[in-house]
Short mmCIF file of C-alpha atoms in Angstrom, two decimals:
data_model
loop_
_atom_site.label_atom_id
_atom_site.label_comp_id
_atom_site.label_asym_id
_atom_site.label_seq_id
_atom_site.Cartn_x
_atom_site.Cartn_y
_atom_site.Cartn_z
CA MET A 1 38.86 93.59 -4.13
CA ILE A 2 36.96 91.29 -2.15
CA ARG A 3 33.29 92.53 -1.46
CA ALA A 4 31.29 92.22 1.97
CA PRO A 5 28.17 89.53 1.68
CA GLU A 6 25.89 92.15 2.41
CA GLN A 7 27.99 94.35 -0.75
CA ARG A 8 27.11 91.31 -3.18
CA ILE A 9 23.89 90.46 -1.85
CA SER A 10 22.63 94.19 -2.84
CA ILE A 11 24.60 94.42 -6.42
CA LEU A 12 22.87 90.85 -6.90
CA LEU A 13 19.10 92.11 -6.13
CA PHE A 14 19.69 95.14 -8.11
CA PHE A 15 20.58 93.58 -11.14
CA VAL A 16 18.35 90.48 -10.67
CA VAL A 17 15.68 92.80 -9.30
CA LEU A 18 15.57 95.97 -9.06
CA LEU A 19 17.25 96.99 -12.34
CA PRO A 20 14.80 95.51 -14.56
CA ALA A 21 11.80 96.85 -12.72
CA VAL A 22 12.86 99.84 -13.43
CA ILE A 23 12.99 99.35 -17.33
CA TYR A 24 10.05 96.94 -16.62
CA SER A 25 8.11 100.45 -15.22
CA VAL A 26 10.01 103.29 -18.02
CA TYR A 27 8.31 101.11 -20.45
CA GLU A 28 5.72 100.78 -19.11
CA LEU A 29 4.83 104.50 -18.42
CA THR A 30 5.60 105.22 -22.05
CA SER A 31 3.27 102.49 -22.55
CA VAL A 32 0.24 104.38 -20.88
CA LYS A 33 1.49 107.93 -22.28
CA GLU A 34 0.61 106.21 -25.74
CA GLU A 35 -2.10 104.38 -24.87
CA GLU A 36 -3.41 107.38 -24.04
CA GLU A 37 -2.73 109.34 -27.04
CA LEU A 38 -4.32 105.97 -28.60
CA LEU A 39 -7.33 106.08 -26.72
CA GLN A 40 -8.08 109.34 -27.51
CA ALA A 41 -8.00 109.23 -30.82
CA VAL A 42 -10.49 106.25 -30.63
CA TYR A 43 -13.20 108.55 -29.22
CA THR A 44 -12.20 111.24 -30.87
CA ASN A 45 -12.47 109.49 -34.08
CA GLN A 46 -15.90 108.12 -32.44
CA LEU A 47 -17.10 111.55 -31.82
CA GLU A 48 -16.11 112.25 -35.07
CA THR A 49 -18.25 109.18 -36.69
CA ILE A 50 -21.01 110.39 -34.65
CA LEU A 51 -21.29 113.93 -35.93
CA PHE A 52 -20.75 112.67 -39.55
CA SER A 53 -23.24 110.62 -39.77
CA VAL A 54 -25.85 114.38 -38.89
CA ASN A 55 -24.21 115.81 -41.45
CA GLN A 56 -24.74 112.99 -43.74
CA TYR A 57 -28.55 112.56 -42.64
CA THR A 58 -28.56 116.43 -43.05
CA GLU A 59 -27.24 116.60 -46.73
CA ASP A 60 -29.41 113.65 -47.96
CA VAL A 61 -32.77 115.11 -46.27
CA ILE A 62 -31.46 118.23 -47.91
CA THR A 63 -30.43 116.20 -51.38
CA ASN A 64 -33.77 114.87 -50.75
CA LEU A 65 -36.00 117.79 -50.87
CA SER A 66 -33.46 119.18 -54.48
CA PHE A 67 -34.44 115.71 -55.95
CA ARG A 68 -39.01 116.20 -55.46
CA LEU A 69 -37.98 120.20 -56.17
CA ASP A 70 -36.81 118.72 -59.25
CA ASN A 71 -39.52 116.47 -60.38
CA SER A 72 -42.11 119.51 -59.80
CA LEU A 73 -41.20 121.70 -62.17
CA LEU A 74 -43.49 122.11 -64.57
CA SER A 75 -45.95 122.58 -61.78
CA ASP A 76 -46.42 125.58 -60.01
CA ARG A 77 -48.97 124.23 -57.97
CA ASP A 78 -46.93 120.83 -58.05
CA LEU A 79 -44.39 122.64 -55.63
CA GLU A 80 -46.47 124.22 -53.10
CA ALA A 81 -47.64 119.92 -52.94
CA ALA A 82 -43.96 119.05 -53.06
CA PHE A 83 -43.09 121.19 -49.90
CA ARG A 84 -46.40 122.21 -48.23
CA GLU A 85 -45.57 118.91 -45.45
CA LYS A 86 -42.47 120.62 -44.69
CA SER A 87 -43.42 123.57 -42.75
CA SER A 88 -39.62 123.91 -42.37
CA VAL A 89 -39.45 124.95 -46.08
CA PHE A 90 -41.12 127.89 -46.50
CA SER A 91 -40.26 129.75 -50.16
CA ILE A 92 -38.79 128.84 -53.59
CA VAL A 93 -36.86 130.87 -56.00
CA LYS A 94 -36.03 130.59 -59.93
CA TYR A 95 -33.94 132.42 -60.87
CA SER A 96 -32.39 132.93 -64.95
CA GLY A 97 -29.02 132.17 -65.81
CA TYR A 98 -29.79 134.15 -69.28
CA THR A 99 -31.67 137.32 -68.07
CA GLY A 100 -30.97 137.53 -64.40
CA ALA A 101 -34.85 137.18 -63.97
CA LEU A 102 -35.61 135.79 -60.32
CA ARG A 103 -39.06 133.89 -60.00
CA ILE A 104 -40.12 133.82 -56.09
CA ILE A 105 -42.99 131.06 -55.75
CA ASN A 106 -44.57 130.40 -52.50
CA PRO A 107 -43.38 133.77 -50.61
CA GLY A 108 -44.51 133.83 -47.25
CA MET A 109 -40.77 134.40 -45.68
CA PRO A 110 -41.84 136.38 -42.22
CA GLY A 111 -40.67 139.89 -42.02
CA THR A 112 -39.25 140.17 -45.52
CA ASP A 113 -39.98 140.90 -48.71
CA GLN A 114 -39.31 139.68 -52.25
CA ALA A 115 -36.35 143.08 -52.77
CA ALA A 116 -34.77 141.60 -50.13
CA VAL A 117 -34.88 138.09 -51.55
CA LYS A 118 -34.28 139.25 -54.67
CA LYS A 119 -31.28 141.53 -53.79
CA PHE A 120 -30.17 138.82 -51.62
CA VAL A 121 -30.07 136.18 -54.80
CA ASP A 122 -28.44 138.90 -56.69
CA SER A 123 -25.51 139.04 -54.12
CA VAL A 124 -24.45 135.11 -54.42
CA ALA A 125 -25.51 134.84 -58.34
CA PRO A 126 -21.99 135.02 -59.39
CA GLY A 127 -21.41 131.59 -56.80
CA PHE A 128 -23.88 129.92 -59.38
CA ASN A 129 -21.48 129.44 -62.02
CA GLN A 130 -19.95 126.74 -60.04
CA LEU A 131 -22.87 124.57 -59.46
CA ILE A 132 -23.19 125.00 -63.66
CA ASP A 133 -19.76 123.95 -63.91
CA TYR A 134 -20.03 120.65 -61.51
CA LYS A 135 -23.18 120.01 -63.10
CA LYS A 136 -21.91 120.07 -66.87
CA SER A 137 -19.19 117.67 -64.56
CA GLY A 138 -21.90 115.40 -64.00
CA TYR A 139 -22.07 115.77 -60.40
CA ARG A 140 -24.75 117.86 -58.94
CA LYS A 141 -24.28 119.96 -55.88
CA LEU A 142 -25.93 121.43 -53.02
CA GLU A 143 -24.93 124.92 -52.32
CA ALA A 144 -25.98 126.75 -48.91
CA TYR A 145 -26.26 130.66 -47.92
CA SER A 146 -26.80 132.31 -44.76
CA PHE A 147 -29.59 134.44 -45.70
CA LEU A 148 -29.70 137.62 -43.60
CA PRO A 149 -27.95 136.34 -40.55
CA ASP A 150 -29.89 137.57 -38.05
CA SER A 151 -33.36 135.97 -39.48
CA GLY A 152 -31.92 132.30 -39.04
CA TYR A 153 -33.03 130.97 -42.32
CA THR A 154 -30.53 129.13 -44.78
CA ALA A 155 -31.12 129.68 -48.57
CA ILE A 156 -30.10 125.63 -50.65
CA PHE A 157 -29.09 126.20 -54.19
CA PHE A 158 -28.76 124.04 -57.13
CA VAL A 159 -29.04 123.33 -60.88
CA PRO A 160 -31.64 121.31 -61.88
CA ASP A 161 -32.01 118.43 -64.02
CA SER A 162 -34.44 119.81 -66.26
CA PRO A 163 -34.04 120.87 -70.20
CA ASP A 164 -31.66 123.44 -70.44
CA PRO A 165 -30.06 123.28 -67.57
CA GLY A 166 -27.40 125.68 -67.91
CA TYR A 167 -29.60 129.03 -67.25
CA ASN A 168 -31.85 128.22 -64.69
CA ILE A 169 -30.62 128.01 -60.49
CA TYR A 170 -33.63 126.83 -58.21
CA GLY A 171 -33.42 127.44 -54.35
CA PHE A 172 -35.40 127.00 -51.33
CA PHE A 173 -35.19 129.03 -48.26
CA ILE A 174 -35.61 126.97 -44.86
CA ASP A 175 -36.48 127.84 -41.06
CA SER A 176 -33.06 126.69 -39.99
CA ARG A 177 -33.70 126.41 -36.50
CA ALA A 178 -37.04 124.56 -37.36
CA PHE A 179 -35.42 122.46 -39.32
CA ILE A 180 -33.32 121.27 -36.94
CA ARG A 181 -36.18 120.91 -34.15
CA GLU A 182 -38.07 118.70 -36.49
CA VAL A 183 -36.48 117.14 -39.00
CA LEU A 184 -32.70 116.45 -37.29
CA SER A 185 -33.92 116.46 -34.11
CA PRO A 186 -34.75 112.36 -34.35
CA LYS A 187 -32.12 111.36 -35.89
CA ILE A 188 -29.83 112.67 -33.38
CA GLN A 189 -31.90 111.19 -30.67
CA ASN A 190 -30.85 107.70 -32.52
CA LEU A 191 -27.08 108.67 -32.48
CA SER A 192 -27.64 109.25 -29.17
CA GLN A 193 -28.51 106.22 -27.51
CA ASN A 194 -28.57 107.58 -24.29
CA GLU A 195 -24.82 107.42 -24.26
CA PHE A 196 -23.43 111.19 -25.74
CA LEU A 197 -24.93 114.35 -25.25
CA LEU A 198 -25.22 116.21 -29.05
CA PRO A 199 -26.16 119.73 -28.65
CA VAL A 200 -26.66 122.34 -31.89
CA LEU A 201 -25.64 125.27 -31.53
CA ASP A 202 -25.89 128.91 -33.29
CA THR A 203 -22.48 130.28 -33.35
CA ARG A 204 -23.78 133.70 -34.26
CA ARG A 205 -26.27 134.34 -31.17
CA ASN A 206 -24.02 131.84 -29.22
CA GLU A 207 -26.72 130.17 -28.24
CA VAL A 208 -28.00 126.37 -27.62
CA VAL A 209 -31.00 125.47 -30.60
CA TYR A 210 -31.84 122.28 -29.58
CA GLN A 211 -29.86 119.46 -26.79
CA ASN A 212 -30.95 115.43 -26.75
CA ASP A 213 -31.00 115.75 -23.02
CA THR A 214 -32.11 119.34 -21.40
CA THR A 215 -30.94 118.31 -17.69
CA SER A 216 -27.38 118.47 -18.45
CA ASN A 217 -24.92 121.49 -18.88
CA VAL A 218 -22.79 120.52 -22.04
CA VAL A 219 -19.45 120.91 -22.26
CA THR A 220 -18.40 119.89 -25.38
CA GLU A 221 -15.56 117.82 -26.24
CA ILE A 222 -15.64 118.38 -30.14
CA GLN A 223 -17.34 121.01 -32.81
CA LYS A 224 -18.22 120.42 -36.18
CA ASP A 225 -19.65 122.62 -38.59
CA LEU A 226 -23.14 121.36 -40.26
CA TRP A 227 -22.19 121.09 -44.05
CA LEU A 228 -25.64 122.52 -45.01
CA LEU A 229 -26.84 125.00 -42.41
CA PRO A 230 -24.04 127.95 -42.05
CA GLY A 231 -23.81 129.56 -38.57
CA TYR A 232 -24.58 126.01 -37.30
CA LYS A 233 -22.26 124.01 -35.31
CA ILE A 234 -23.01 120.75 -33.50
CA GLY A 235 -21.40 119.26 -30.84
CA ILE A 236 -20.79 116.13 -29.10
CA ALA A 237 -19.77 115.49 -25.51
CA LYS A 238 -20.27 111.68 -23.26
CA ARG A 239 -22.90 111.83 -20.51
CA GLY A 240 -21.74 111.29 -17.06
CA VAL A 241 -17.85 112.05 -17.46
CA SER A 242 -16.18 113.30 -20.37
CA ILE A 243 -13.97 111.40 -22.06
CA ARG A 244 -10.48 113.29 -20.94
CA GLU A 245 -11.71 112.07 -17.39
CA ILE A 246 -12.04 108.42 -19.11
CA VAL A 247 -8.82 108.47 -20.73
CA LYS A 248 -7.87 109.78 -17.37
CA GLU A 249 -9.18 107.26 -15.03
CA ARG A 250 -7.66 104.89 -17.08
CA VAL A 251 -4.26 105.94 -17.27
CA ASP A 252 -4.59 106.19 -13.54
CA SER A 253 -5.36 102.86 -12.74
CA SER A 254 -2.55 101.90 -15.49
CA LEU A 255 0.66 103.94 -13.04
CA LEU A 256 -1.66 102.76 -9.72
CA LEU A 257 -1.25 98.96 -10.90
CA ILE A 258 2.51 100.13 -11.79
CA LEU A 259 3.02 101.87 -8.54
CA MET A 260 1.86 99.31 -6.57
CA LEU A 261 4.15 96.50 -8.62
CA ASN A 262 7.04 98.62 -7.98
CA ILE A 263 6.46 98.77 -3.79
CA VAL A 264 5.41 95.04 -3.90
CA LEU A 265 9.06 94.80 -5.35
CA ILE A 266 10.96 96.77 -4.10
CA SER A 267 9.47 95.12 -0.18
CA GLY A 268 10.10 92.50 -1.77
CA VAL A 269 13.50 93.22 -2.15
CA ILE A 270 14.16 94.35 1.02
CA PHE A 271 12.27 91.83 2.59
CA VAL A 272 14.67 89.30 1.19
CA PHE A 273 17.49 91.21 2.03
CA TYR A 274 16.61 92.00 5.49
CA ASN A 275 16.59 88.37 5.68
CA ILE A 276 19.16 87.61 4.48
CA ARG A 277 21.49 89.59 6.00
CA LYS A 278 19.70 88.48 9.33
CA PHE A 279 20.90 85.48 8.26
CA ALA A 280 24.80 86.12 7.04
CA GLU A 281 25.14 88.16 11.08
CA LEU A 282 23.63 84.69 12.30
CA VAL A 283 26.33 82.52 10.10
CA LYS A 284 28.80 84.93 11.30
CA MET A 285 27.64 84.99 14.79
CA ARG A 286 27.64 81.40 14.81
CA SER A 287 31.39 81.14 13.30
CA ASP A 288 32.09 84.24 16.21
CA PHE A 289 30.31 80.91 18.81
CA VAL A 290 31.77 78.22 18.48
CA SER A 291 35.94 80.84 18.26
CA ASN A 292 34.63 81.49 21.60
CA VAL A 293 33.40 79.27 22.94
CA SER A 294 36.56 77.18 21.67
CA HIS A 295 38.81 79.23 23.46
CA GLU A 296 36.80 79.23 26.59
CA LEU A 297 37.25 75.06 26.11
CA ARG A 298 40.62 75.52 26.30
CA THR A 299 41.70 77.74 28.61
CA PRO A 300 40.27 74.90 31.39
CA LEU A 301 41.17 72.14 29.39
CA ALA A 302 44.53 73.43 29.63
CA LEU A 303 45.47 74.74 33.23
CA ILE A 304 43.31 71.11 34.14
CA ARG A 305 46.28 69.17 32.05
CA MET A 306 49.26 71.67 33.15
CA PHE A 307 47.97 70.85 36.76
CA ALA A 308 47.55 67.52 36.30
CA GLU A 309 50.90 66.80 34.75
CA THR A 310 52.53 68.77 37.92
CA LEU A 311 50.48 66.76 40.19
CA GLU A 312 51.67 63.20 37.56
CA MET A 313 55.15 63.93 37.51
CA GLY A 314 55.53 64.89 42.25
CA ARG A 315 56.67 68.50 40.84
CA ALA A 316 54.43 70.00 44.04
CA ARG A 317 56.50 69.96 47.16
CA THR A 318 54.44 70.79 49.65
CA GLU A 319 51.08 69.50 50.65
CA GLU A 320 49.59 73.06 50.10
CA LYS A 321 50.45 73.38 46.58
CA LYS A 322 48.72 70.09 46.32
CA ARG A 323 45.73 71.03 48.01
CA GLU A 324 46.15 74.28 45.36
CA TYR A 325 46.26 72.63 42.42
CA ILE A 326 43.91 70.44 42.56
CA SER A 327 41.83 73.04 43.77
CA ILE A 328 42.34 74.79 40.91
CA ILE A 329 41.63 71.77 38.80
CA SER A 330 38.43 71.11 40.40
CA GLY A 331 37.27 74.83 39.88
CA GLU A 332 38.01 74.36 35.85
CA THR A 333 36.36 71.64 35.66
CA GLN A 334 33.77 73.31 37.13
CA ARG A 335 33.93 75.93 34.46
CA LEU A 336 34.20 73.55 31.73
CA SER A 337 30.37 71.66 32.97
CA ASN A 338 29.21 74.91 32.84
CA ILE A 339 30.47 75.87 29.59
CA VAL A 340 29.11 72.30 28.25
CA ASN A 341 25.72 72.48 30.30
CA ARG A 342 24.72 76.05 28.93
CA ILE A 343 25.50 74.71 25.78
CA LEU A 344 23.48 71.78 25.40
CA ASN A 345 20.28 73.65 27.66
CA PHE A 346 20.20 76.11 25.24
CA SER A 347 20.39 73.64 22.37
CA GLN A 348 17.58 71.64 24.47
CA MET A 349 15.17 75.20 24.24
CA GLU A 350 16.04 75.93 20.91
CA ALA A 351 14.46 72.08 19.35
CA GLY A 352 11.54 72.79 22.47
CA LYS A 353 13.12 69.45 24.48
CA ARG A 354 14.05 70.89 27.30
CA LYS A 355 11.26 70.41 30.27
CA PHE A 356 10.93 72.26 33.60
CA HIS A 357 10.17 71.28 36.64
CA PHE A 358 7.67 73.70 38.08
CA ALA A 359 6.98 73.45 42.17
CA PRO A 360 6.89 76.11 44.92
CA ILE A 361 10.01 77.17 45.60
CA ASP A 362 10.94 80.15 48.10
CA LEU A 363 12.64 82.53 46.01
CA ASN A 364 14.60 84.11 48.85
CA ASP A 365 16.41 80.87 49.88
CA THR A 366 17.18 79.62 46.14
CA ILE A 367 18.82 82.86 45.86
CA SER A 368 20.36 82.64 49.48
CA SER A 369 21.91 79.09 48.68
CA LEU A 370 22.71 80.28 45.45
CA PHE A 371 24.89 82.87 46.96
CA GLU A 372 26.35 81.09 49.63
CA THR A 373 28.28 78.86 46.84
CA TYR A 374 28.98 81.44 45.13
CA LYS A 375 30.78 83.73 47.43
CA PHE A 376 33.92 82.09 47.19
CA HIS A 377 34.24 82.99 43.31
CA LEU A 378 33.79 86.51 43.74
CA GLN A 379 36.10 87.01 46.22
CA ASN A 380 38.93 85.09 44.67
CA ASN A 381 38.03 87.24 41.84
CA GLY A 382 38.64 90.32 44.24
CA PHE A 383 34.54 91.41 44.51
CA SER A 384 32.80 93.27 47.68
CA PHE A 385 29.66 91.51 47.08
CA ALA A 386 26.24 91.82 48.73
CA ALA A 387 22.57 90.31 49.11
CA ALA A 388 19.49 91.83 50.15
CA TYR A 389 16.09 89.96 50.46
CA ALA A 390 12.00 90.97 50.18
CA PRO A 391 10.88 89.85 53.87
CA ASP A 392 7.24 87.67 53.40
CA LEU A 393 7.85 86.54 49.71
CA PRO A 394 5.03 83.69 48.82
CA PRO A 395 6.24 80.52 47.20
CA ILE A 396 6.57 80.39 44.12
CA ASN A 397 5.69 78.07 41.09
CA ALA A 398 9.21 78.14 39.62
CA ASP A 399 11.47 75.58 38.36
CA ALA A 400 14.46 76.23 41.02
CA GLU A 401 17.38 74.57 38.46
CA ALA A 402 16.85 76.86 35.64
CA VAL A 403 16.31 79.82 37.78
CA THR A 404 19.60 79.35 39.41
CA GLU A 405 20.88 78.54 36.04
CA ALA A 406 19.79 82.01 35.33
CA VAL A 407 20.81 83.49 38.28
CA ILE A 408 24.52 82.09 37.65
CA ASN A 409 24.91 83.52 34.29
CA LEU A 410 24.03 86.99 35.60
CA LEU A 411 26.45 86.98 37.83
CA ASP A 412 29.29 85.41 35.30
CA ASN A 413 28.47 88.52 33.26
CA ALA A 414 28.88 90.93 36.10
CA VAL A 415 32.44 89.53 36.70
CA LYS A 416 33.28 89.08 33.46
CA TYR A 417 32.18 92.77 32.30
CA SER A 418 33.34 94.70 35.16
CA ASP A 419 36.94 96.59 35.46
CA ASP A 420 38.14 99.15 37.66
CA VAL A 421 35.12 99.26 40.22
CA LYS A 422 34.20 95.62 41.24
CA GLU A 423 31.01 95.32 42.82
CA ILE A 424 27.87 93.05 42.67
CA THR A 425 24.43 92.95 44.20
CA ILE A 426 22.07 90.96 43.94
CA ARG A 427 18.84 91.93 45.27
CA THR A 428 14.81 89.81 45.34
CA GLY A 429 11.67 91.77 45.45
CA ARG A 430 7.87 91.78 43.90
CA SER A 431 6.24 93.87 41.51
CA ASP A 432 2.73 93.77 40.93
CA ASN A 433 1.77 89.85 39.92
CA PHE A 434 5.53 89.06 39.62
CA GLN A 435 8.46 88.42 41.97
CA PHE A 436 11.83 89.43 40.72
CA ILE A 437 15.47 88.36 41.23
CA GLU A 438 18.07 91.90 40.58
CA VAL A 439 21.70 91.62 39.98
CA ARG A 440 23.73 95.16 39.82
CA ASP A 441 27.10 95.61 38.90
CA ARG A 442 29.69 99.09 38.21
CA GLY A 443 31.39 97.74 35.61
CA ILE A 444 31.87 98.95 31.70
CA GLY A 445 27.79 99.04 30.86
CA ILE A 446 26.12 99.15 27.91
CA LYS A 447 25.40 101.32 25.13
CA LYS A 448 21.90 101.72 24.45
CA GLU A 449 21.44 100.73 21.27
CA ASP A 450 23.24 97.12 21.99
CA GLN A 451 20.95 96.65 25.03
CA LYS A 452 17.92 95.25 22.58
CA LYS A 453 19.79 93.03 20.57
CA ILE A 454 21.84 91.46 23.78
CA PHE A 455 19.42 88.79 24.13
CA GLU A 456 19.75 87.60 20.55
CA LYS A 457 20.81 84.47 20.48
CA PHE A 458 25.11 84.32 19.64
CA TYR A 459 24.90 88.13 19.85
CA ARG A 460 28.22 89.97 20.93
CA VAL A 461 28.84 93.73 21.47
CA THR A 462 30.64 94.46 18.27
CA SER A 463 33.36 97.33 19.13
CA GLY A 464 34.93 97.98 22.82
CA GLN A 465 35.93 96.41 25.96
CA ILE A 466 32.57 94.12 26.21
CA HIS A 467 33.88 92.32 22.55
CA ASN A 468 37.15 91.72 23.80
CA THR A 469 35.77 89.20 26.41
CA LYS A 470 35.17 86.68 25.78
CA GLY A 471 32.41 84.80 25.61
CA SER A 472 29.65 82.37 24.10
CA GLY A 473 27.46 84.75 23.22
CA LEU A 474 24.32 82.38 24.92
CA GLY A 475 24.38 83.40 28.65
CA LEU A 476 21.70 86.28 28.46
CA SER A 477 19.42 84.80 25.13
CA LEU A 478 19.64 81.36 27.74
CA VAL A 479 18.25 83.81 30.56
CA ASN A 480 15.81 85.42 27.67
CA GLN A 481 13.83 81.67 26.95
CA ILE A 482 13.97 80.79 30.71
CA ALA A 483 11.65 84.12 31.99
CA HIS A 484 9.85 83.68 29.04
CA ALA A 485 9.07 79.64 30.02
CA HIS A 486 8.57 81.27 33.70
CA LYS A 487 5.68 83.66 32.07
CA GLY A 488 8.10 86.45 33.27
CA LYS A 489 10.29 88.52 31.77
CA ILE A 490 13.77 90.03 31.56
CA GLU A 491 15.12 93.53 31.38
CA VAL A 492 18.12 95.58 31.70
CA ILE A 493 18.83 99.28 32.79
CA SER A 494 22.27 100.09 31.90
CA SER A 495 24.62 103.56 31.37
CA TYR A 496 28.18 103.26 29.65
CA GLY A 497 30.92 103.32 31.64
CA LYS A 498 29.01 103.11 35.12
CA GLY A 499 27.74 99.57 35.26
CA SER A 500 24.42 97.49 34.46
CA LEU A 501 21.00 96.06 36.13
CA PHE A 502 19.20 93.24 35.33
CA ARG A 503 16.32 92.28 36.40
CA ILE A 504 14.50 88.59 35.94
CA TYR A 505 10.78 88.66 36.47
CA LEU A 506 8.85 85.39 36.94
CA LEU A 507 4.95 85.33 36.67
CA GLN A 508 3.36 84.67 40.65
CA GLU A 509 0.01 82.64 40.34
CA THR A 510 -2.44 84.73 41.84
CA GLY A 511 -4.47 82.47 43.29
CA LYS A 512 -1.69 81.70 45.78
CA GLN A 513 -0.11 85.72 46.79
CA GLU A 514 0.14 86.76 49.72
CA THR A 515 -0.08 89.80 51.31
CA GLY A 516 3.35 91.68 50.83
CA LYS A 517 4.95 94.93 49.88
CA GLN A 518 5.28 96.25 45.65
CA GLU A 519 8.34 97.02 44.90
CA THR A 520 8.48 100.74 44.52
CA GLY A 521 11.80 101.03 43.22
CA LYS A 522 13.35 101.01 46.64
CA GLN A 523 15.45 98.09 48.41
CA GLU A 524 13.44 96.84 50.59
CA THR A 525 14.43 96.45 54.06
CA GLY A 526 15.74 93.17 54.92
CA LYS A 527 18.02 90.53 56.05
CA GLN A 528 21.70 91.26 53.93
CA GLU A 529 24.26 89.88 53.16
CA THR A 530 27.94 91.53 52.86
CA GLY A 531 31.32 90.72 52.37
CA LYS A 532 34.14 91.31 50.27
#
């Protein structure tokens, strides 16, 4: 199966450009998803590391307090001195594993009494056996309990390194809120580095105990329990924008880049396909042009040869026949000359080598002279014709030969593409700063979708009677070039099946304008010539 060039080009572009682009886009979208998950994991690990640092510092501080307490066990006075500088530490207890007796040193817990303390210690005492087991294994462990949850106090218990460690448990009570504000806050401030918000939350009261930046409303992305402060959590959030927003922004940027890349690739493919298609169409039109020109040249050459041979062999019996044959030879020679001149002129204009000789001309005189010459051709082809010239047209700066050539092309087209109704009207007039020449026929007309393309070089309508009529496809393109060379334009008004009107506008120098009528859309009154 032979495919059209456009199909082959489409398949090639799909496999060479579009398919790799689709595969790459799918791969990148998958990578973006993986990158999003990776970024989220990296940021989460970073936040968890910061929270771990706070917990580790909390444990270090409280462990240090336990060691200081351990070193002061021999003297109650030393015990009080050891903790006097820590306002968050306000009471110390000693619990005997033998007797279950409780000794409170430095009592002073606001709103509580020794009975409440004893009751609390008795309630948590079963857990002390675990502390003793850890100690026997050579590991010093701290155990934290929430003392009277509404009070905000935390009790820390441990087994001392003193003699007979298996039977005595020491502990101290901490004002958790004071400890957070006075002891942990410098560490939190240092870790935040003006990049993170680190609020400490009391989960029982659902309120913020401390925050390193009080000007921001914090929605934490991660929360962790403070190991040695039961009921309290520390959270973390990014300043300005959240981690999710950062990740989303990066993902959106990646998606935007992929989208832009695809748009560029698709636009490039469309552009390449369009240009290749235009080139293919141009090649085809040039091929058709060669074929059509060959046909146009072959017909007059065949006629010239046939009648020349007839005359040469003396087969023309009468003088009238001889004159007829000579007239045909002369007409076909002129036709050949017109075809060749048209091609040469087009070639010169394409190469930018054609020179126009501008001079003041009377447009009415130029068109009248052309019409007189062309009437014979119209009569021989069975046309009725008329000419109307606008009065008082001032001289216009133009190339008379080029203008004549353009009008001849329009008249030739009118003759070629007229079917049953053979009527042609030629008219001159003025419109604003332009003078115009109008050629109207009652021929087969031009479809609307073809009207914008008929002035392209080599273009010929691909269907209908117009396609079936032979031509080079250069006539209207040449007319268009001549009109633009005169700083004008050409326009067409046509109804398919009803005929066409072509109008060439030529710029009139404003300094040379004379008072005259503007075009009103109606034929100006003036000298008319008709014939049939």
